[in-house]
Amino acid sequence: TIAFPPLRHPLRYLFVIGTALNDSVRAAAECFGVLRLIGDRIQQRIIQRPSQTELGALVETFQPHVIHLISHGEIDPATGAASLRLYDDTIDREVTVGGDALAERLVRKAVAPAMVVLSACASGAPLAPGDCEPLATSLVRAGVPIVIAMAGEIDDVACRLFARSFGEALAQDQPPVWAAMTDIASDVAVAPAADNPDAALIDGWLRRSDVDLLPSFNGKRSAAPFCGRLDIVEAFYQLMAERRPPVLCITARPPSNEPLSQLGKRRTLIELTATATRDGHVPVPLLLHRKHPEGYPRSEAELLRRLASAIKRTRAAYGLAPRDGVLAGALTATDQDAWSDALTADLVALRDDARTTHALIAQRSGNVVVLLNDVHEYGTGTPYLLQTLVTSFGLGAAGRVIPVVLTFRYGSPHDDTLLDVTEGEKRRSCFGPPMRLEPFAPGEDMLAYQRVLLQPYRSAPDAATRRWFLELRQRPMVDRVQRWFAKGTQGYPGKLWSDGFQVALEAAMPDEANNFRGIVRPASDDDLLALVRKQP
């Protein structure tokens, strides 16, 4: 008997990207299309180009409700069997995985996902619906109740339209599919025509009465904060599972000729904050920046006052009963040892009260995590934080670890302290190996560009929302625009949001400015979908 995880919200959703990011299958378009619509309602994981062993191990530990696999499919000309091509990073080459082998990786210890979505086809000629059936049937026979398989050649536009329709379905109450899932009614859904890759649309489910409503720290949904730093997300999962030291550092070293270039530290923390919330943890974000109206804290006491305020805001966001903060009272005295003890007491109380109030947090053994941006700007608070406040228990105490995520950049007066405690010979054991934000490498940049260009749905976006529609038909034009992006942004996320975007775009190739104005323009999603539906 094959079971599947109990359908409790937030649903666990696993994206498996089996292709390179600059591959003709636009994995980013599909992943982010779904995440943009339901990302604040699911607990997601994204694994990129895994080995079969890694894939099986993650499925076994994460136990996803939905597995969304994005890759190439092909037909063996000798046998007619359908298979997937997955890129295995451990051996640096592609491998072919048939239906039975795939089922072995996705159905673990008699537990199957409730749904598998196979966004895969041959990279060239379209496939007939029957060609895809054996691969999907293998998963159904292995115990997966619902399999969505696709026919035809999947291109960027098709992925985008499918992702949006799929996400919209999942975000609505659709009783037929909910009933099918709860009754474990096995079925295979295949696109009805080989020449119509946009037709693979499904119904979905969301029982709002089952949702343990938690606050969202996503901020503006049009901000698109995350740009594919999957290694940092994986390190964050390890941090919250206490499988690495309790302080996760994210560092950046901008080039000397552009000291203010933005590499996405704060945007990464915003995404980790949202991820923590969906995973049943309680984030306490202090996401300060240069233009913040209150500025940065510049002393030990001011840093702790800001943390006390952040804890109070988090309690209110989670609907917890008011509580007199121990830290606020301790700050009236000058005993710094008492300050750190008081901070720990308030954080532990926040964790315990959240578990008592929210069943999801209790079920997940959710913990508090503190996220601090630009700690190099904290004046005398910087060495205090790095050398005294955080310990081998993070901001907690023995038996009550409170993990911390902090970002900093080199080039400040505190460089020596930062280097010593985080990665030098005197590195403190509470700091794990720092994660480095670098300008996007080729391949990664396509993920970032698609995230910016594929914005959340707004039929009439406000003037401050920067969204652009690329109407591209020929591969040389795609390559040319990609080269312009790489040259114009130099891999820095902050430059993707520059107010001079359109000016720079037209100035990039003055002799072809009209050409570029013809293919890149501001647009609403209604414009995009209207065009997509007219395409052959």
Coordinates of C-alpha atoms in Angstrom, one line a residue:
T1 CA 0.0 0.0 0.0
I2 CA 1.4 3.4 -1.1
A3 CA 0.5 6.4 1.1
F4 CA 1.2 10.1 0.5
P5 CA 1.8 12.9 3.0
P6 CA -1.3 14.2 4.8
L7 CA -2.7 17.2 2.9
R8 CA -2.0 20.0 5.4
H9 CA -1.1 23.5 4.5
P10 CA 1.3 24.9 3.6
L11 CA 1.8 22.2 1.0
R12 CA 5.4 21.1 0.4
Y13 CA 6.4 21.8 -3.2
L14 CA 9.6 20.4 -4.7
F15 CA 11.0 21.9 -7.9
V16 CA 13.6 19.7 -9.6
I17 CA 15.5 21.5 -12.3
G18 CA 17.2 19.0 -14.5
T19 CA 18.7 21.4 -17.1
A20 CA 21.3 24.1 -17.1
L21 CA 19.8 27.5 -16.4
N22 CA 20.7 28.8 -19.8
D23 CA 19.1 25.8 -21.5
S24 CA 16.3 26.2 -24.1
V25 CA 13.9 24.9 -21.4
R26 CA 13.4 28.0 -19.3
A27 CA 13.2 26.4 -15.9
A28 CA 13.3 29.8 -14.2
A29 CA 10.2 31.0 -16.1
E30 CA 8.2 28.0 -14.9
C31 CA 9.4 27.9 -11.3
F32 CA 9.0 31.5 -10.7
G33 CA 5.6 31.6 -12.5
V34 CA 4.2 29.2 -10.0
L35 CA 6.0 30.6 -7.0
R36 CA 4.8 34.1 -7.7
L37 CA 1.2 33.0 -7.5
I38 CA 1.4 30.5 -4.6
G39 CA 4.8 31.1 -3.1
D40 CA 3.4 32.5 0.1
R41 CA 1.1 29.5 0.6
I42 CA 3.6 26.7 0.2
Q43 CA 6.8 25.4 1.6
Q44 CA 9.1 25.1 -1.4
R45 CA 12.4 23.6 -2.1
I46 CA 14.4 24.0 -5.4
I47 CA 17.1 21.5 -6.3
Q48 CA 19.1 22.1 -9.4
R49 CA 20.7 19.4 -11.5
P50 CA 20.8 16.7 -8.8
S51 CA 22.2 13.2 -9.0
Q52 CA 19.6 10.5 -8.8
T53 CA 20.9 9.7 -5.3
E54 CA 20.5 13.3 -4.1
L55 CA 17.0 13.5 -5.6
G56 CA 15.9 10.3 -3.8
A57 CA 17.4 11.4 -0.5
L58 CA 15.7 14.9 -0.7
V59 CA 12.3 13.4 -1.6
E60 CA 12.6 11.0 1.4
T61 CA 13.4 13.7 3.9
F62 CA 11.2 16.6 2.5
Q63 CA 8.2 14.3 1.7
P64 CA 6.7 16.8 -0.9
H65 CA 3.0 16.9 -1.7
V66 CA 3.9 18.1 -5.2
I67 CA 7.0 17.3 -7.3
H68 CA 7.5 19.6 -10.3
L69 CA 10.2 18.2 -12.6
I70 CA 11.5 20.5 -15.4
S71 CA 13.8 18.9 -17.9
H72 CA 14.1 17.5 -21.4
G73 CA 12.2 14.3 -22.5
E74 CA 13.1 12.0 -25.3
I75 CA 12.0 8.8 -27.0
D76 CA 14.4 5.9 -27.4
P77 CA 14.2 5.2 -31.2
A78 CA 15.0 1.5 -30.7
T79 CA 12.4 0.8 -28.0
G80 CA 9.9 3.6 -28.2
A81 CA 10.3 4.1 -24.4
A82 CA 10.0 7.6 -23.0
S83 CA 12.7 9.0 -20.6
L84 CA 14.0 12.2 -19.1
R85 CA 17.4 13.7 -19.5
L86 CA 18.8 14.9 -16.2
Y87 CA 22.1 16.7 -15.7
D88 CA 24.1 15.1 -12.9
D89 CA 26.5 17.6 -11.2
T90 CA 28.4 14.8 -9.5
I91 CA 29.6 13.4 -12.8
D92 CA 29.3 16.6 -14.9
R93 CA 27.2 15.1 -17.7
E94 CA 23.6 14.3 -18.6
V95 CA 22.1 10.9 -17.7
T96 CA 18.9 9.3 -19.1
V97 CA 16.3 8.2 -16.6
G98 CA 13.4 5.9 -17.6
G99 CA 10.0 5.7 -15.9
D100 CA 10.8 2.9 -13.5
A101 CA 14.1 4.5 -12.4
L102 CA 12.3 7.9 -11.9
A103 CA 9.5 6.2 -9.9
E104 CA 12.2 4.6 -7.6
R105 CA 13.5 8.1 -6.8
L106 CA 10.1 9.8 -6.3
V107 CA 8.3 7.1 -4.3
R108 CA 10.3 6.4 -1.2
K109 CA 9.6 3.9 1.6
A110 CA 6.0 3.4 0.3
V111 CA 5.3 7.1 0.4
A112 CA 4.5 8.9 -2.9
P113 CA 3.9 12.6 -3.6
A114 CA 0.3 13.5 -4.1
M115 CA 1.0 15.0 -7.5
V116 CA 3.9 14.9 -10.0
V117 CA 4.1 17.5 -12.8
L118 CA 6.5 16.5 -15.6
S119 CA 7.4 19.6 -17.7
A120 CA 9.4 17.6 -20.2
C121 CA 9.4 16.8 -23.8
A122 CA 11.9 16.2 -26.6
S123 CA 14.0 19.3 -27.4
G124 CA 13.2 19.2 -31.1
A125 CA 10.3 17.5 -32.9
P126 CA 6.9 17.3 -31.0
L127 CA 5.9 14.1 -29.3
A128 CA 2.6 12.4 -29.7
P129 CA 0.6 12.1 -26.5
G130 CA 1.0 8.3 -26.5
D131 CA 4.7 8.7 -26.5
C132 CA 4.6 10.4 -23.1
E133 CA 2.2 8.0 -21.5
P134 CA 4.6 5.2 -20.5
L135 CA 6.7 7.6 -18.4
A136 CA 3.6 9.0 -16.6
T137 CA 2.1 5.5 -16.3
S138 CA 5.2 4.3 -14.5
L139 CA 4.7 6.9 -11.8
V140 CA 1.0 6.1 -11.5
R141 CA 1.7 2.4 -11.2
A142 CA 4.3 3.2 -8.5
G143 CA 1.5 4.8 -6.5
V144 CA 1.4 8.5 -7.5
P145 CA -2.3 9.5 -7.6
I146 CA -2.0 12.3 -10.1
V147 CA 0.5 12.8 -12.8
I148 CA 0.5 15.8 -15.2
A149 CA 2.5 15.0 -18.4
M150 CA 3.1 17.3 -21.3
A151 CA 3.2 16.7 -25.1
G152 CA 4.7 18.9 -27.7
E153 CA 7.8 21.1 -27.6
I154 CA 8.0 23.1 -24.4
D155 CA 9.5 26.5 -25.1
D156 CA 9.8 29.6 -22.8
V157 CA 6.4 31.0 -23.7
A158 CA 4.6 27.7 -23.2
C159 CA 6.3 27.2 -19.8
R160 CA 5.3 30.7 -18.8
L161 CA 1.6 30.3 -19.7
F162 CA 1.4 26.8 -18.2
A163 CA 3.0 28.0 -15.0
R164 CA 0.6 30.9 -14.6
S165 CA -2.5 28.8 -15.3
F166 CA -1.2 26.0 -13.0
G167 CA -0.5 28.5 -10.2
E168 CA -3.9 30.1 -10.6
A169 CA -5.6 26.7 -10.3
L170 CA -3.6 25.8 -7.2
A171 CA -4.5 29.1 -5.6
Q172 CA -8.3 28.5 -6.0
D173 CA -10.8 26.1 -4.5
Q174 CA -11.2 23.4 -7.1
P175 CA -13.2 20.5 -5.5
P176 CA -12.7 17.9 -8.3
V177 CA -9.0 17.7 -7.9
W178 CA -9.1 17.9 -4.1
A179 CA -11.5 15.0 -4.2
A180 CA -9.3 13.1 -6.5
M181 CA -6.3 13.6 -4.3
T182 CA -8.1 12.7 -1.1
D183 CA -9.6 9.6 -2.7
I184 CA -6.2 8.7 -4.2
A185 CA -7.8 8.3 -7.6
S186 CA -5.0 7.5 -10.0
D187 CA -5.1 9.2 -13.3
V188 CA -2.8 10.5 -16.1
A189 CA -3.4 13.9 -17.7
V190 CA -1.7 14.6 -21.0
A191 CA -2.0 17.6 -23.3
P192 CA -4.6 16.7 -25.8
A193 CA -2.7 17.7 -28.9
A194 CA 1.0 17.4 -29.8
D195 CA 1.0 20.8 -31.5
N196 CA -0.5 22.6 -28.5
P197 CA 2.0 22.7 -25.6
D198 CA -0.1 25.4 -23.9
A199 CA -3.0 23.1 -23.3
A200 CA -1.7 21.2 -20.3
L201 CA -3.7 23.1 -17.7
I202 CA -5.1 21.6 -14.5
D203 CA -7.5 22.2 -11.7
G204 CA -6.0 22.6 -8.2
W205 CA -6.9 23.0 -4.6
L206 CA -6.6 25.2 -1.6
R207 CA -8.8 24.6 1.4
R208 CA -8.6 27.9 3.2
S209 CA -10.2 26.5 6.3
D210 CA -7.2 24.2 6.7
V211 CA -4.7 27.0 6.5
D212 CA -3.0 28.1 9.7
L213 CA -2.7 31.7 8.7
L214 CA 0.8 33.1 9.3
P215 CA 2.1 36.6 8.5
S216 CA 3.9 37.2 5.2
F217 CA 7.2 39.0 5.1
N218 CA 7.3 39.1 1.3
G219 CA 6.9 42.8 1.2
K220 CA 5.6 44.2 -2.1
R221 CA 4.8 41.2 -4.4
S222 CA 6.3 43.1 -7.3
A223 CA 9.7 43.4 -5.7
A224 CA 11.0 40.0 -7.0
P225 CA 13.7 39.9 -4.4
F226 CA 15.3 36.6 -5.1
C227 CA 17.7 36.0 -7.9
G228 CA 18.6 32.3 -7.8
R229 CA 21.0 32.1 -4.9
L230 CA 20.1 28.4 -4.4
D231 CA 23.3 27.6 -2.5
I232 CA 22.4 30.1 0.1
V233 CA 18.9 28.7 0.5
E234 CA 20.3 25.3 1.0
A235 CA 22.7 26.6 3.6
F236 CA 19.7 28.2 5.3
Y237 CA 17.9 24.9 5.4
Q238 CA 20.9 23.3 7.0
L239 CA 21.1 26.2 9.5
M240 CA 17.5 25.7 10.6
A241 CA 18.0 21.9 10.9
E242 CA 21.0 22.6 13.2
R243 CA 23.3 20.8 10.8
R244 CA 25.7 23.7 10.6
P245 CA 27.0 26.3 13.1
P246 CA 24.3 28.7 14.3
V247 CA 25.5 31.8 12.6
L248 CA 25.2 32.0 8.8
C249 CA 27.2 34.8 7.2
I250 CA 26.5 36.2 3.7
T251 CA 29.3 38.4 2.5
A252 CA 29.9 40.7 -0.5
R253 CA 33.0 42.4 -1.8
P254 CA 32.0 44.9 -4.5
P255 CA 34.7 46.0 -7.0
S256 CA 36.8 48.9 -5.9
N257 CA 35.7 51.1 -8.7
E258 CA 32.0 50.6 -7.8
P259 CA 31.9 50.6 -4.0
L260 CA 28.1 51.0 -3.8
S261 CA 27.2 48.3 -6.3
Q262 CA 24.4 46.2 -4.9
L263 CA 24.8 42.4 -4.9
G264 CA 21.4 41.6 -3.3
K265 CA 22.2 41.1 0.4
R266 CA 19.0 42.6 1.6
R267 CA 16.9 40.9 -1.1
T268 CA 18.4 37.6 -0.2
L269 CA 17.4 38.1 3.5
I270 CA 13.9 39.1 2.4
E271 CA 13.6 35.8 0.6
L272 CA 15.0 33.8 3.5
T273 CA 12.6 35.6 5.8
A274 CA 9.6 34.5 3.6
T275 CA 11.1 31.0 3.4
A276 CA 11.4 30.7 7.2
T277 CA 7.7 31.7 7.6
R278 CA 6.5 29.2 5.1
D279 CA 8.6 26.5 6.7
G280 CA 7.0 27.0 10.1
H281 CA 9.7 29.1 11.7
V282 CA 9.5 32.6 13.2
P283 CA 11.8 35.1 11.6
V284 CA 12.8 38.3 13.4
P285 CA 14.1 40.5 10.5
L286 CA 16.1 43.7 11.0
L287 CA 16.6 44.5 7.4
L288 CA 18.2 48.0 7.6
H289 CA 19.7 49.8 4.6
R290 CA 21.4 53.1 3.7
K291 CA 18.1 54.9 3.0
H292 CA 16.2 53.6 6.1
P293 CA 14.6 56.5 7.8
E294 CA 16.0 55.5 11.2
G295 CA 19.5 54.8 9.9
Y296 CA 21.7 52.1 11.2
P297 CA 22.3 51.4 15.0
R298 CA 25.7 52.8 15.9
S299 CA 26.1 51.4 19.5
E300 CA 25.6 48.3 21.5
A301 CA 22.6 49.6 23.3
E302 CA 21.0 51.0 20.1
L303 CA 21.4 47.6 18.4
L304 CA 19.6 45.9 21.2
R305 CA 16.9 48.5 21.3
R306 CA 16.3 47.8 17.6
L307 CA 16.2 44.1 18.2
A308 CA 13.7 44.6 21.0
S309 CA 11.5 46.5 18.6
A310 CA 11.8 43.8 16.0
I311 CA 10.8 41.1 18.5
K312 CA 7.7 43.2 19.5
R313 CA 6.8 43.7 15.8
T314 CA 7.1 39.9 15.2
R315 CA 4.9 39.1 18.2
A316 CA 2.2 41.4 16.8
A317 CA 2.5 40.0 13.3
Y318 CA 2.0 36.5 14.7
G319 CA -1.0 37.5 16.8
L320 CA 0.8 36.6 20.1
A321 CA -0.4 38.0 23.4
P322 CA 1.4 41.1 24.5
R323 CA 4.4 40.5 26.8
D324 CA 6.6 42.8 28.7
G325 CA 10.0 42.5 27.0
V326 CA 12.8 41.5 29.4
L327 CA 15.4 43.2 27.2
A328 CA 13.6 46.6 27.2
G329 CA 13.9 46.6 31.0
A330 CA 17.5 45.4 31.1
L331 CA 18.6 48.2 28.8
T332 CA 17.9 50.7 31.6
A333 CA 20.9 49.3 33.4
T334 CA 24.5 49.1 32.2
D335 CA 25.3 45.5 32.7
Q336 CA 26.0 44.1 29.2
D337 CA 25.9 40.5 30.4
A338 CA 22.3 41.1 31.6
W339 CA 21.6 42.5 28.1
S340 CA 22.5 39.4 26.3
D341 CA 20.6 37.2 28.8
A342 CA 17.5 39.4 28.4
L343 CA 17.7 39.1 24.6
T344 CA 17.8 35.3 24.8
A345 CA 14.9 35.3 27.2
D346 CA 12.7 37.4 24.8
L347 CA 13.7 35.3 21.8
V348 CA 12.9 32.0 23.6
A349 CA 9.6 33.4 24.9
L350 CA 8.7 34.4 21.3
R351 CA 9.5 30.8 20.1
D352 CA 7.5 29.2 22.9
D353 CA 4.5 31.5 22.5
A354 CA 4.4 31.0 18.7
R355 CA 4.4 27.2 19.1
T356 CA 1.6 27.5 21.6
T357 CA -0.5 29.7 19.4
H358 CA 0.1 28.2 16.0
A359 CA -0.3 24.5 15.4
L360 CA 1.9 24.5 12.3
I361 CA 4.8 26.0 14.2
A362 CA 4.4 23.4 16.9
Q363 CA 4.1 20.5 14.4
R364 CA 7.3 21.7 12.6
S365 CA 9.2 22.3 15.9
G366 CA 9.6 25.8 14.5
N367 CA 12.4 28.0 15.8
V368 CA 13.1 31.7 15.9
V369 CA 15.7 33.0 13.5
V370 CA 17.2 36.5 13.6
L371 CA 18.1 38.1 10.3
L372 CA 20.4 41.2 10.3
N373 CA 21.5 43.2 7.3
D374 CA 24.6 45.3 6.8
V375 CA 26.1 44.5 10.2
H376 CA 29.4 46.3 9.2
E377 CA 27.4 49.6 9.6
Y378 CA 26.6 49.1 13.3
G379 CA 29.4 51.2 14.7
T380 CA 30.6 49.9 18.1
G381 CA 27.7 47.4 17.8
T382 CA 29.5 45.5 15.1
P383 CA 32.4 44.1 17.2
Y384 CA 29.9 43.6 20.1
L385 CA 27.6 41.5 17.9
L386 CA 30.4 39.5 16.4
Q387 CA 32.7 39.0 19.4
T388 CA 30.3 38.9 22.3
L389 CA 26.6 38.7 21.6
V390 CA 26.5 35.7 19.3
T391 CA 27.8 32.4 20.9
S392 CA 27.9 28.7 20.1
F393 CA 24.2 28.9 20.6
G394 CA 23.6 31.8 18.3
L395 CA 21.5 34.3 20.2
G396 CA 20.2 31.5 22.5
A397 CA 21.6 29.4 25.3
A398 CA 22.4 25.8 26.0
G399 CA 19.5 23.7 24.8
R400 CA 17.8 26.7 23.2
V401 CA 19.7 27.5 20.0
I402 CA 18.5 30.7 18.2
P403 CA 20.1 30.8 14.8
V404 CA 21.3 34.0 13.2
V405 CA 21.7 35.1 9.5
L406 CA 23.7 38.2 8.9
T407 CA 25.1 40.0 5.9
F408 CA 28.0 42.4 5.6
R409 CA 30.3 43.8 2.9
Y410 CA 34.0 44.3 3.0
G411 CA 35.4 47.8 2.6
S412 CA 34.4 49.2 6.0
P413 CA 36.5 50.1 9.1
H414 CA 35.5 46.7 10.6
D415 CA 37.1 44.6 7.9
D416 CA 39.7 43.2 10.3
T417 CA 37.1 42.2 12.9
L418 CA 34.9 40.7 10.2
L419 CA 37.7 38.7 8.7
D420 CA 39.0 37.4 12.0
V421 CA 35.8 36.1 13.4
T422 CA 34.1 34.8 10.2
E423 CA 36.9 33.3 8.1
G424 CA 40.4 34.0 9.4
E425 CA 42.7 31.9 11.5
K426 CA 40.8 33.1 14.6
R427 CA 37.4 32.3 13.2
R428 CA 34.9 31.6 16.0
S429 CA 33.3 28.2 16.0
C430 CA 29.8 29.6 16.0
F431 CA 30.3 31.0 12.5
G432 CA 29.9 28.6 9.6
P433 CA 31.9 29.1 6.4
P434 CA 30.6 32.4 4.9
M435 CA 28.5 32.3 1.8
R436 CA 29.7 34.8 -0.8
L437 CA 27.5 36.9 -3.0
E438 CA 29.2 37.4 -6.4
P439 CA 28.0 39.0 -9.6
F440 CA 25.9 36.5 -11.5
A441 CA 27.9 34.0 -13.6
P442 CA 26.6 33.1 -17.1
G443 CA 23.6 30.9 -16.7
E444 CA 22.8 32.3 -13.3
D445 CA 22.2 35.7 -15.0
M446 CA 19.4 34.2 -17.1
L447 CA 17.7 33.1 -13.9
A448 CA 18.0 36.6 -12.5
Y449 CA 16.8 38.3 -15.7
Q450 CA 13.8 36.1 -16.0
R451 CA 12.9 36.8 -12.4
V452 CA 12.9 40.5 -13.1
L453 CA 11.2 40.2 -16.5
L454 CA 8.5 37.8 -15.3
Q455 CA 6.8 39.9 -12.7
P456 CA 3.6 39.1 -10.7
Y457 CA 0.3 39.5 -12.3
R458 CA -1.1 43.0 -12.4
S459 CA -3.6 43.9 -15.0
A460 CA -2.8 47.6 -14.5
P461 CA 0.6 47.9 -12.9
D462 CA 1.4 51.1 -11.0
A463 CA 4.0 53.5 -12.3
A464 CA 6.6 52.3 -9.8
T465 CA 6.4 48.7 -10.9
R466 CA 9.2 48.1 -13.4
R467 CA 8.2 45.3 -15.7
W468 CA 9.3 44.7 -19.3
F469 CA 8.0 42.5 -22.0
L470 CA 10.4 40.9 -24.5
E471 CA 8.8 40.0 -27.8
L472 CA 11.5 37.7 -29.3
R473 CA 11.1 35.3 -32.2
Q474 CA 14.6 34.5 -33.3
R475 CA 17.4 32.9 -31.3
P476 CA 20.1 35.5 -32.5
M477 CA 17.9 38.3 -31.0
V478 CA 17.6 36.4 -27.7
D479 CA 21.3 35.9 -27.6
R480 CA 21.9 39.6 -28.4
V481 CA 19.6 40.8 -25.6
Q482 CA 21.2 38.4 -23.2
R483 CA 24.7 39.8 -24.0
W484 CA 23.3 43.3 -23.5
F485 CA 22.0 42.3 -20.1
A486 CA 25.3 40.8 -19.1
K487 CA 27.2 43.9 -20.2
G488 CA 24.7 46.4 -18.8
T489 CA 24.3 44.9 -15.4
Q490 CA 27.7 43.3 -14.9
G491 CA 25.9 40.7 -12.8
Y492 CA 24.7 43.1 -10.1
P493 CA 21.0 42.7 -9.1
G494 CA 20.7 46.3 -8.0
K495 CA 21.3 47.5 -11.6
L496 CA 18.3 45.5 -12.8
W497 CA 16.1 48.0 -11.0
S498 CA 17.8 51.2 -12.1
D499 CA 15.7 54.2 -12.9
G500 CA 17.7 54.6 -16.0
F501 CA 16.8 51.2 -17.4
Q502 CA 15.1 52.4 -20.5
V503 CA 17.7 55.1 -21.2
A504 CA 20.5 52.6 -20.9
L505 CA 18.7 50.2 -23.1
E506 CA 18.3 52.6 -25.9
A507 CA 21.9 53.8 -25.5
A508 CA 23.4 50.4 -25.5
M509 CA 23.3 50.1 -29.2
P510 CA 22.5 53.5 -30.6
D511 CA 22.5 52.3 -34.2
E512 CA 19.8 49.8 -33.4
A513 CA 17.8 51.7 -30.8
N514 CA 14.6 51.5 -32.8
N515 CA 15.0 47.8 -33.0
F516 CA 15.3 47.5 -29.3
R517 CA 12.4 49.8 -28.7
G518 CA 10.4 47.5 -30.9
I519 CA 11.0 44.4 -28.9
V520 CA 11.5 45.6 -25.3
R521 CA 8.7 47.7 -23.8
P522 CA 6.7 48.2 -20.6
A523 CA 3.7 45.9 -20.6
S524 CA 1.1 44.4 -18.4
D525 CA 0.5 40.7 -18.1
D526 CA -2.7 41.1 -20.1
D527 CA -0.6 42.3 -23.0
L528 CA 1.7 39.3 -22.6
L529 CA -1.1 36.7 -22.5
A530 CA -2.9 38.3 -25.4
L531 CA 0.2 37.9 -27.5
V532 CA 1.0 34.4 -26.3
R533 CA -2.5 33.1 -27.2
K534 CA -2.1 34.3 -30.8
Q535 CA 1.1 32.4 -31.3
P536 CA 1.1 29.2 -33.3

